[in-house]
CSV table of N, CA, C and O in Angstrom, one decimal:
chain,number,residue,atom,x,y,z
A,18,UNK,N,7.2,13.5,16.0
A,18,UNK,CA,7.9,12.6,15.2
A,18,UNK,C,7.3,11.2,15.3
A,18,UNK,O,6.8,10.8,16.3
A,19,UNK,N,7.3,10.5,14.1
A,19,UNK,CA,6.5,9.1,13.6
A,19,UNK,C,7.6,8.0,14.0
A,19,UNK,O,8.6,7.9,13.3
A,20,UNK,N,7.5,7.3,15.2
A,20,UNK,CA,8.5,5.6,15.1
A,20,UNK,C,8.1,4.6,14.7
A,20,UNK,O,6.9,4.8,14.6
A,21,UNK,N,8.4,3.5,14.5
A,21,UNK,CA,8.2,2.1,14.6
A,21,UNK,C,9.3,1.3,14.7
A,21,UNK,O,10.3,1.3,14.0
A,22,UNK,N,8.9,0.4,15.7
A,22,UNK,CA,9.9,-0.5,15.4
A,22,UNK,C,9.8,-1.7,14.6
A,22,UNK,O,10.6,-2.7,14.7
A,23,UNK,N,8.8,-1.7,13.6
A,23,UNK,CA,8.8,-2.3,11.9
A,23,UNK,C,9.9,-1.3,10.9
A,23,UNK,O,9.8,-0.1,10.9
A,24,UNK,N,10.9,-1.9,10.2
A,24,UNK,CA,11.4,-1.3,9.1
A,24,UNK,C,10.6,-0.8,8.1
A,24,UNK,O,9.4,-1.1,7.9
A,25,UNK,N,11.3,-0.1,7.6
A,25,UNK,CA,10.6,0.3,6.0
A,25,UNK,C,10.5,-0.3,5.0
A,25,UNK,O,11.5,-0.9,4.5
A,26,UNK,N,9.4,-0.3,4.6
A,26,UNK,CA,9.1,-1.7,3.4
A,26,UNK,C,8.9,-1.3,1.9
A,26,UNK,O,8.8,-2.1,1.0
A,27,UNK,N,9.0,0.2,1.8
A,27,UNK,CA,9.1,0.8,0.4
A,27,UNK,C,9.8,2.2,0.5
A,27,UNK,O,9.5,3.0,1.4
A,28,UNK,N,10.5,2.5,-0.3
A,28,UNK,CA,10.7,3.6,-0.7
A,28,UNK,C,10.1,3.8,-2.0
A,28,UNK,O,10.4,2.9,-2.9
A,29,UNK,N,9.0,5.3,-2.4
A,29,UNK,CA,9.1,5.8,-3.2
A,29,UNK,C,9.7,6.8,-4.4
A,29,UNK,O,9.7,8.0,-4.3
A,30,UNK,N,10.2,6.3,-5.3
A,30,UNK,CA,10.8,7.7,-6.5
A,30,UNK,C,9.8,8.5,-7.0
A,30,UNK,O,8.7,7.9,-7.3
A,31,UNK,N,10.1,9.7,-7.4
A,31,UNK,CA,9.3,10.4,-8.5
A,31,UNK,C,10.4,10.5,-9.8
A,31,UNK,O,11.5,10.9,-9.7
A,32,UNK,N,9.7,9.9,-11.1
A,32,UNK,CA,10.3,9.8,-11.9
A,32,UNK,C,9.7,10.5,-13.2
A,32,UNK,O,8.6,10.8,-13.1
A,33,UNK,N,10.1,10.6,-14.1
A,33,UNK,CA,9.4,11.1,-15.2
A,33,UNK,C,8.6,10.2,-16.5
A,33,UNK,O,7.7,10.7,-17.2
A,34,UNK,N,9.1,8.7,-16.7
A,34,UNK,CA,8.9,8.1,-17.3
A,34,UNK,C,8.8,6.6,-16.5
A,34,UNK,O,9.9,6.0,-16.5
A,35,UNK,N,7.7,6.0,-15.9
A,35,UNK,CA,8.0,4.3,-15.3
A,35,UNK,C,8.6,3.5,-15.9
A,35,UNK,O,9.3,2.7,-15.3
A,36,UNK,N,8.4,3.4,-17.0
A,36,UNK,CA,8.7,2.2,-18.0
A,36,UNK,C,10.3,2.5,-17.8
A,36,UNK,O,11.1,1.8,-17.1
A,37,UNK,N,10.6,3.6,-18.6
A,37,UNK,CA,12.3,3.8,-18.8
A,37,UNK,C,12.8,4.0,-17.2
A,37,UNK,O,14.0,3.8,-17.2
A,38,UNK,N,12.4,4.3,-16.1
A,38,UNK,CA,13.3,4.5,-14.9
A,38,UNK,C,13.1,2.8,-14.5
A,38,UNK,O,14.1,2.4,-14.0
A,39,UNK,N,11.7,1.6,-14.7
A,39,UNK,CA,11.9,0.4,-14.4
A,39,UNK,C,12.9,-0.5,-15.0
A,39,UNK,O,13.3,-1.5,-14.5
A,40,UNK,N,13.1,-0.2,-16.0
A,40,UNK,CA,13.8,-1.1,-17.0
A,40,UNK,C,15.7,-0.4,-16.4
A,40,UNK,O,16.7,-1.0,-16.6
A,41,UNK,N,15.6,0.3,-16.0
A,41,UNK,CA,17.0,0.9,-15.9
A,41,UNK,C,17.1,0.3,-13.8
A,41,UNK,O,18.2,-0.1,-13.4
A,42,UNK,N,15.9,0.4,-13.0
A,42,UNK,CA,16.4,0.0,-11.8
A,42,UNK,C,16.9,-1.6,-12.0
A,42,UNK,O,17.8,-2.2,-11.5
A,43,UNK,N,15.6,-2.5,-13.1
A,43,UNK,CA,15.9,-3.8,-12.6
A,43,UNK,C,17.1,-4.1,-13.5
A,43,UNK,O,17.4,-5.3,-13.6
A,44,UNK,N,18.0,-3.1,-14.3
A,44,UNK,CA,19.4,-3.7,-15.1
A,44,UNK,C,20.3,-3.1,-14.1
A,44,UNK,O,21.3,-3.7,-13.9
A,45,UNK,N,20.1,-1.8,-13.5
A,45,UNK,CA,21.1,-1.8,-12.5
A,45,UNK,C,21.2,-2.2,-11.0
A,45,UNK,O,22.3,-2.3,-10.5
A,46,UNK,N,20.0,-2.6,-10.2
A,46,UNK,CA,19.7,-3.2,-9.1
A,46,UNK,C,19.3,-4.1,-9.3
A,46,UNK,O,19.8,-4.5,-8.2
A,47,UNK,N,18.8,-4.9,-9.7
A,47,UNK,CA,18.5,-6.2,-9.8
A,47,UNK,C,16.9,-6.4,-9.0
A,47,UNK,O,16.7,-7.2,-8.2
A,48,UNK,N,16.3,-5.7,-9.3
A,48,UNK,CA,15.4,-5.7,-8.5
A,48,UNK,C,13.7,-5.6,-10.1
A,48,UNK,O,13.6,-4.9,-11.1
A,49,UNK,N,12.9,-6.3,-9.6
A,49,UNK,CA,11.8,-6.4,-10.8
A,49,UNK,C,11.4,-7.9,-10.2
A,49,UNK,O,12.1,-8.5,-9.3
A,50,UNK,N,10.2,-8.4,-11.0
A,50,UNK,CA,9.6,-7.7,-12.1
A,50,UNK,C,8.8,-6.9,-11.5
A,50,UNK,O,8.1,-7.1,-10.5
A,51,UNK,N,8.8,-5.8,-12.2
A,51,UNK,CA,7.6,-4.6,-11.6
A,51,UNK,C,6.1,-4.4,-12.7
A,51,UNK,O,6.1,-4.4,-13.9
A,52,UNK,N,5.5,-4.4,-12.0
A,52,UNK,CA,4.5,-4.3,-12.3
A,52,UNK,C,3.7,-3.1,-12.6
A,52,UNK,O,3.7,-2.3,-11.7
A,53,UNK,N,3.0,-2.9,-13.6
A,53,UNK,CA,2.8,-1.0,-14.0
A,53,UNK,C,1.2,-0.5,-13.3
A,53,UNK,O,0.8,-1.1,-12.2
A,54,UNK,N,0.6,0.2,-13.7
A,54,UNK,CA,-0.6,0.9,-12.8
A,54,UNK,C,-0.6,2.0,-13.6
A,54,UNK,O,-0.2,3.0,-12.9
A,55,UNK,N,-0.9,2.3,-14.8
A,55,UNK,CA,-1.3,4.0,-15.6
A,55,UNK,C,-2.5,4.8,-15.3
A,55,UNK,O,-3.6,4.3,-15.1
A,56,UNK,N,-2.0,6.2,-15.1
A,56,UNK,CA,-3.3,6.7,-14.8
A,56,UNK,C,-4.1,6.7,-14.1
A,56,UNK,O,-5.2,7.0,-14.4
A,57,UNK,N,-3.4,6.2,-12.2
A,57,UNK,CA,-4.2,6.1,-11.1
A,57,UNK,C,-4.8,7.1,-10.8
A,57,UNK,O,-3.9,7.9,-10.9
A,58,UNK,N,-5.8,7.7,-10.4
A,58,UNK,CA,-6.5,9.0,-10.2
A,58,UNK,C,-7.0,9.0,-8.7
A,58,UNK,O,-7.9,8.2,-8.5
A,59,UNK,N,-6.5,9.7,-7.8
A,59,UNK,CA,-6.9,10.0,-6.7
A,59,UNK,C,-7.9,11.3,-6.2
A,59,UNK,O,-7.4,12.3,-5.7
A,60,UNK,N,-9.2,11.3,-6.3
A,60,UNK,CA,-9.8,12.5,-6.5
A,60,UNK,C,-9.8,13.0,-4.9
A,60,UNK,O,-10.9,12.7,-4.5
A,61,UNK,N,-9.3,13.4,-4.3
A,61,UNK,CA,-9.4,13.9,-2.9
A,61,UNK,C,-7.8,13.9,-2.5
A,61,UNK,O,-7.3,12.9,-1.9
A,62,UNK,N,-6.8,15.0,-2.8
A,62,UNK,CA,-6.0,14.8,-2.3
A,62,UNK,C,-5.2,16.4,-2.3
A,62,UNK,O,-5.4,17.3,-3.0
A,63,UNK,N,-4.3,16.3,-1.1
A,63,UNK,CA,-3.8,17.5,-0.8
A,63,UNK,C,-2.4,17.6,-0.9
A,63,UNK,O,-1.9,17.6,0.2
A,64,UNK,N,-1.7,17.8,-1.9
A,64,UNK,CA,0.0,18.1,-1.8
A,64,UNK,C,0.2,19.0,-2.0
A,64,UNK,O,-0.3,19.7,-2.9
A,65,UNK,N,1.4,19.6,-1.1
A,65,UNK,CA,2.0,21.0,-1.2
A,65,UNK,C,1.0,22.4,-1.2
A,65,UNK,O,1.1,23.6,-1.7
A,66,UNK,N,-0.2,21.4,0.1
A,66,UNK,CA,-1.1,22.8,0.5
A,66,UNK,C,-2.5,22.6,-0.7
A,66,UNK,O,-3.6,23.1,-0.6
A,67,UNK,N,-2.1,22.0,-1.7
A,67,UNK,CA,-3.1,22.5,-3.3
A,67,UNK,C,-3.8,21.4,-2.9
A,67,UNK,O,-3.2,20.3,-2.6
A,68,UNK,N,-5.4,21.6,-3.0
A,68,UNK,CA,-6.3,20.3,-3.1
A,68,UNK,C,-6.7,20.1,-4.5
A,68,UNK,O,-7.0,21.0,-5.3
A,69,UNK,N,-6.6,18.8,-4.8
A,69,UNK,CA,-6.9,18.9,-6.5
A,69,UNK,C,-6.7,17.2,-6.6
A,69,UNK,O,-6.3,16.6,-5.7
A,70,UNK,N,-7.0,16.8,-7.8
A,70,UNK,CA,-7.2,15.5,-8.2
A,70,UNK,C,-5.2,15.1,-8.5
A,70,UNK,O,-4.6,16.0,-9.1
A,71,UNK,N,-4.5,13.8,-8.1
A,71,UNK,CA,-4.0,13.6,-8.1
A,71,UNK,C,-3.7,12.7,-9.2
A,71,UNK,O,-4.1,11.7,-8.7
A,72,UNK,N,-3.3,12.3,-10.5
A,72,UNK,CA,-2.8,11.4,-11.6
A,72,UNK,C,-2.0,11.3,-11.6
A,72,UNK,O,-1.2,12.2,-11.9
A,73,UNK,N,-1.6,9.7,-11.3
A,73,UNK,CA,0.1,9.3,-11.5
A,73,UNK,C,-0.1,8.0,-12.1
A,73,UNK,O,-1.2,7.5,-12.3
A,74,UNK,N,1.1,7.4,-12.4
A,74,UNK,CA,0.9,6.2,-12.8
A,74,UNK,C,2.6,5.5,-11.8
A,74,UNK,O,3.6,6.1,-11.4
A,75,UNK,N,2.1,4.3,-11.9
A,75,UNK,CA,3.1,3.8,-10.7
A,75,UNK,C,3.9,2.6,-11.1
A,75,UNK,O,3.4,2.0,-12.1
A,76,UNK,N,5.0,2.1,-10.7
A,76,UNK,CA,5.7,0.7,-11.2
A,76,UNK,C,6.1,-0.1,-9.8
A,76,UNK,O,7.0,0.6,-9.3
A,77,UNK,N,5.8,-1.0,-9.3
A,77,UNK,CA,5.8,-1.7,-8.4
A,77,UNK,C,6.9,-3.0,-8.4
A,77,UNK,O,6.6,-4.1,-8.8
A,78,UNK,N,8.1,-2.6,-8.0
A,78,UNK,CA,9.0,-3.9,-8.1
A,78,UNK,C,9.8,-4.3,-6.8
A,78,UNK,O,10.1,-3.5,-6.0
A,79,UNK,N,10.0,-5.4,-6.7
A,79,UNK,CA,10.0,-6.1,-5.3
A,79,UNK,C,11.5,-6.6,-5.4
A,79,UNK,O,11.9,-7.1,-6.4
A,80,UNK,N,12.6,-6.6,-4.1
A,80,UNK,CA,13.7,-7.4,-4.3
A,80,UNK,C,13.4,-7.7,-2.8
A,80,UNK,O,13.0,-6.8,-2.0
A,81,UNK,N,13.4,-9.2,-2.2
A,81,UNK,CA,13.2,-10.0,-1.5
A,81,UNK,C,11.8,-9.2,-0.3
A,81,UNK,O,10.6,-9.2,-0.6
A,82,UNK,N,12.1,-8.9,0.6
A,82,UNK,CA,10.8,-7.9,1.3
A,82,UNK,C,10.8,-6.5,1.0
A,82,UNK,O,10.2,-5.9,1.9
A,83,UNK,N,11.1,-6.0,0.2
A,83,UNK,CA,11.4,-4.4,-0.3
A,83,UNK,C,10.9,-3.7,-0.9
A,83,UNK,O,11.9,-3.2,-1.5
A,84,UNK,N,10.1,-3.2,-1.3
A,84,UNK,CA,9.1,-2.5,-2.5
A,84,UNK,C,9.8,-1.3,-3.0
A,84,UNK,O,10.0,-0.5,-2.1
A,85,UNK,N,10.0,-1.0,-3.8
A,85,UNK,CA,10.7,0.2,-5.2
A,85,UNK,C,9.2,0.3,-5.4
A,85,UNK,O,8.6,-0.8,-5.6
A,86,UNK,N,8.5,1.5,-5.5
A,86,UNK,CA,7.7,2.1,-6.3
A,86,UNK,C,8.4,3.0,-7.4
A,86,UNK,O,9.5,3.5,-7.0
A,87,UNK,N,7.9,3.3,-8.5
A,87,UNK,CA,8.3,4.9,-9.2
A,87,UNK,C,7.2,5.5,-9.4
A,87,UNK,O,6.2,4.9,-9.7
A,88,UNK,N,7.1,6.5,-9.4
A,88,UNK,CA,6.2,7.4,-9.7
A,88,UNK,C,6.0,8.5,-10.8
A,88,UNK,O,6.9,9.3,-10.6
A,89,UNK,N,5.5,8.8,-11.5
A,89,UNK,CA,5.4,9.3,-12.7
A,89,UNK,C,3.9,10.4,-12.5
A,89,UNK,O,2.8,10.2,-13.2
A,90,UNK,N,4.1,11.8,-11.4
A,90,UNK,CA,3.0,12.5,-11.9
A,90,UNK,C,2.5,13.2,-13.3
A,90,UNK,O,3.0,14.0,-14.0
A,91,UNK,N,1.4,12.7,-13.3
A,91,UNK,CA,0.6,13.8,-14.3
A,91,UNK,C,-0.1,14.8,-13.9
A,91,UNK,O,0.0,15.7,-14.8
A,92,UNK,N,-0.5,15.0,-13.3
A,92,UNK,CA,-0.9,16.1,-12.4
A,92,UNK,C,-0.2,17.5,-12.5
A,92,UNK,O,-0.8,18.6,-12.7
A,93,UNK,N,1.0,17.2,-12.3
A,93,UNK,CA,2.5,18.4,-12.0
A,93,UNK,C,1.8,18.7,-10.9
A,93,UNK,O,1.3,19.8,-11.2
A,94,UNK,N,1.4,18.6,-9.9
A,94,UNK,CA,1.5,19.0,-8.9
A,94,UNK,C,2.4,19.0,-7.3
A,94,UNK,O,2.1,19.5,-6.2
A,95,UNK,N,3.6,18.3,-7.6
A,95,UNK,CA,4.8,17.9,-6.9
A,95,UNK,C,5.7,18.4,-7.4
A,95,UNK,O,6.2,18.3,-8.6
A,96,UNK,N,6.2,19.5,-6.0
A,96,UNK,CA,7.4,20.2,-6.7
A,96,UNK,C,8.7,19.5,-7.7
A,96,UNK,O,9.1,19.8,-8.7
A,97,UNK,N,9.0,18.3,-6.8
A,97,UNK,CA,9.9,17.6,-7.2
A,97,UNK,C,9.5,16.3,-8.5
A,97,UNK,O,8.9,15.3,-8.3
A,98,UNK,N,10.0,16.7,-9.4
A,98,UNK,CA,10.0,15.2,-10.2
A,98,UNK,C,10.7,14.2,-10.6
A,98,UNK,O,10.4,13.5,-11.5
A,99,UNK,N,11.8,14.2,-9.7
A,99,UNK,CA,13.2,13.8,-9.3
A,99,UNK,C,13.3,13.2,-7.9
A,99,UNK,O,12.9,13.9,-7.0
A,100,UNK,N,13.9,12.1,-7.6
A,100,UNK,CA,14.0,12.1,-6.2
A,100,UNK,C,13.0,11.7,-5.6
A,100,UNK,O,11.9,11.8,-6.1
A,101,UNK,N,13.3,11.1,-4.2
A,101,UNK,CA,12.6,10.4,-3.0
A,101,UNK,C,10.7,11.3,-2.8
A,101,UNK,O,10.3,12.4,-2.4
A,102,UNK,N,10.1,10.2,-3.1
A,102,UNK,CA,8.4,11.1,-3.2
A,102,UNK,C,8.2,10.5,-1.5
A,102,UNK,O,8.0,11.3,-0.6
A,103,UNK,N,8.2,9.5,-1.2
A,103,UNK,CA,7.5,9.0,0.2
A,103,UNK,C,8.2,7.9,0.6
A,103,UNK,O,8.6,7.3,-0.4
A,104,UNK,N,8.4,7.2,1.9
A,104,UNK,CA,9.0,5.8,2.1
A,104,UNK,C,7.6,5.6,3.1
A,104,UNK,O,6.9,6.4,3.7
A,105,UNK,N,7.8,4.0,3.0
A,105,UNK,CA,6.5,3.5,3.9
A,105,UNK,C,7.1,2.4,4.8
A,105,UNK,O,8.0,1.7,4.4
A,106,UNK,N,6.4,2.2,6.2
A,106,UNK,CA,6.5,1.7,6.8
A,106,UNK,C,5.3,1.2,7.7
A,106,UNK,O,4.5,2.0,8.0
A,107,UNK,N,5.0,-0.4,8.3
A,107,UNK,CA,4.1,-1.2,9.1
A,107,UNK,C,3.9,-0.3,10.4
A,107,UNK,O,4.5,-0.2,11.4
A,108,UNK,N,2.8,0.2,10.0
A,108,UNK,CA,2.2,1.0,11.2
A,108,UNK,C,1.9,0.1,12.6
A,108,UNK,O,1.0,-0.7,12.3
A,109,UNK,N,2.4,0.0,13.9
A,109,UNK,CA,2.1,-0.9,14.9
A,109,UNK,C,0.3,-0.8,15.5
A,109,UNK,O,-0.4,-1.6,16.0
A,110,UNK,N,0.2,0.6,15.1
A,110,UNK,CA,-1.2,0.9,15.8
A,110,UNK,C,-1.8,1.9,15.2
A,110,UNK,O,-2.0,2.9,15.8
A,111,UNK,N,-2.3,1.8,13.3
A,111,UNK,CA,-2.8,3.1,12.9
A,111,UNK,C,-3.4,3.9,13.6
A,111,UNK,O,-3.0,5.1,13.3
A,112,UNK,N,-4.2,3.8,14.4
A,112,UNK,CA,-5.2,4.6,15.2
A,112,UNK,C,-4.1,5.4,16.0
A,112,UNK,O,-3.8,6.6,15.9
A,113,UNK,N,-3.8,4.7,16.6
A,113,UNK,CA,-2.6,6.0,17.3
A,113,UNK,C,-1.6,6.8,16.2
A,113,UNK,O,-1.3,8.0,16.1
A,114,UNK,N,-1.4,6.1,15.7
A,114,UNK,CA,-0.4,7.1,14.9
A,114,UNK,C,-1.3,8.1,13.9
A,114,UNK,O,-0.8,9.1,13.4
A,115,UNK,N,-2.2,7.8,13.6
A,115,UNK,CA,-3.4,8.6,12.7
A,115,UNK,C,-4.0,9.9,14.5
A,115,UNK,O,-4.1,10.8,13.7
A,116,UNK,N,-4.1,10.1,14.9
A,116,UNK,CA,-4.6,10.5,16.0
A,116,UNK,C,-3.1,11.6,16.7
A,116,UNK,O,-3.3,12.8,17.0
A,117,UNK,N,-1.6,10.8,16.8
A,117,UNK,CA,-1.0,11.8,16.9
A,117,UNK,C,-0.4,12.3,15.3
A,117,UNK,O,0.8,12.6,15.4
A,118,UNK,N,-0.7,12.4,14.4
A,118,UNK,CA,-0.7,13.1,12.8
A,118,UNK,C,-1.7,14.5,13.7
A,118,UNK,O,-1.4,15.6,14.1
A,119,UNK,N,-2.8,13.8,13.7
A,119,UNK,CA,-4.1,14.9,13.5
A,119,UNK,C,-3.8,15.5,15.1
A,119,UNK,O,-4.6,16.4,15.3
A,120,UNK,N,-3.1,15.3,16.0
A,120,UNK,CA,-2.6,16.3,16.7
A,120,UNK,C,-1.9,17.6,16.8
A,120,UNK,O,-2.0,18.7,17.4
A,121,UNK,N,-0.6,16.8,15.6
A,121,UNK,CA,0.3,17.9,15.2
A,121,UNK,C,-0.1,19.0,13.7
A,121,UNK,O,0.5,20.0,13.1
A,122,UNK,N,-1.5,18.2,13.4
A,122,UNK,CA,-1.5,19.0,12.1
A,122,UNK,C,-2.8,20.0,12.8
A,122,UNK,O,-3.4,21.0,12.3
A,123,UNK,N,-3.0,19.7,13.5
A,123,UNK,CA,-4.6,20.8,13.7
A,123,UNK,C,-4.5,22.1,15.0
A,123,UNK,O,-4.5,22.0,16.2
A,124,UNK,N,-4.3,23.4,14.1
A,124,UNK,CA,-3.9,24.6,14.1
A,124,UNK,C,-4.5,24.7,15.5
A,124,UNK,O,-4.4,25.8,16.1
């Protein structure tokens, strides 16, 4: 299990449309201006076991230290297209925490 004693500084959504889920967080949370990102391409990546090129496009909106991402795959390679994709938090010491990751993942 991953701790810090840094809070979390983003939660990600997976959403189906950025534009229409941004325009709808910053009229119902108050949170924007977000900022867009189309068609980020991640060529080296592994979800849900499948290695394959990742395409998403992202909206980036901020309410005082907080980050809302949305996420919008193109890929379809995430089961979910709905709902919580990743939250992020200030790593105290990448190296250790990258080191016990690759502890618990290597068979």
């Amino acid at each position: 299990m991953f701790s810090s004693n840094k809070p979390i500084i983003q939660i990600a959504y997976a959403v189906e449309n950025i534009i229409v889920a941004a325009e709808n967080w910053s009229r119902r949370f108050n949170i924007g201006p977000f900022y867009y990102n189309e068609h980020i391409e991640v060529a080296d990546s592994r979800i849900n076991g499948i290695n394959k090129k990742f395409n998403h496009s992202s909206a980036y909106g901020w309410r005082e230290n907080f980050m809302i991402e949305l996420i919008a795959d193109h890929s379809k390679v995430n089961v979910h297209e709905n709902g919580i994709h990743h939250i992020a938090w200030i790593a105290e010491n990448l190296l250790v925490i990258y080191m016990k990751f690759m502890t618990i993942m290597t068979p």
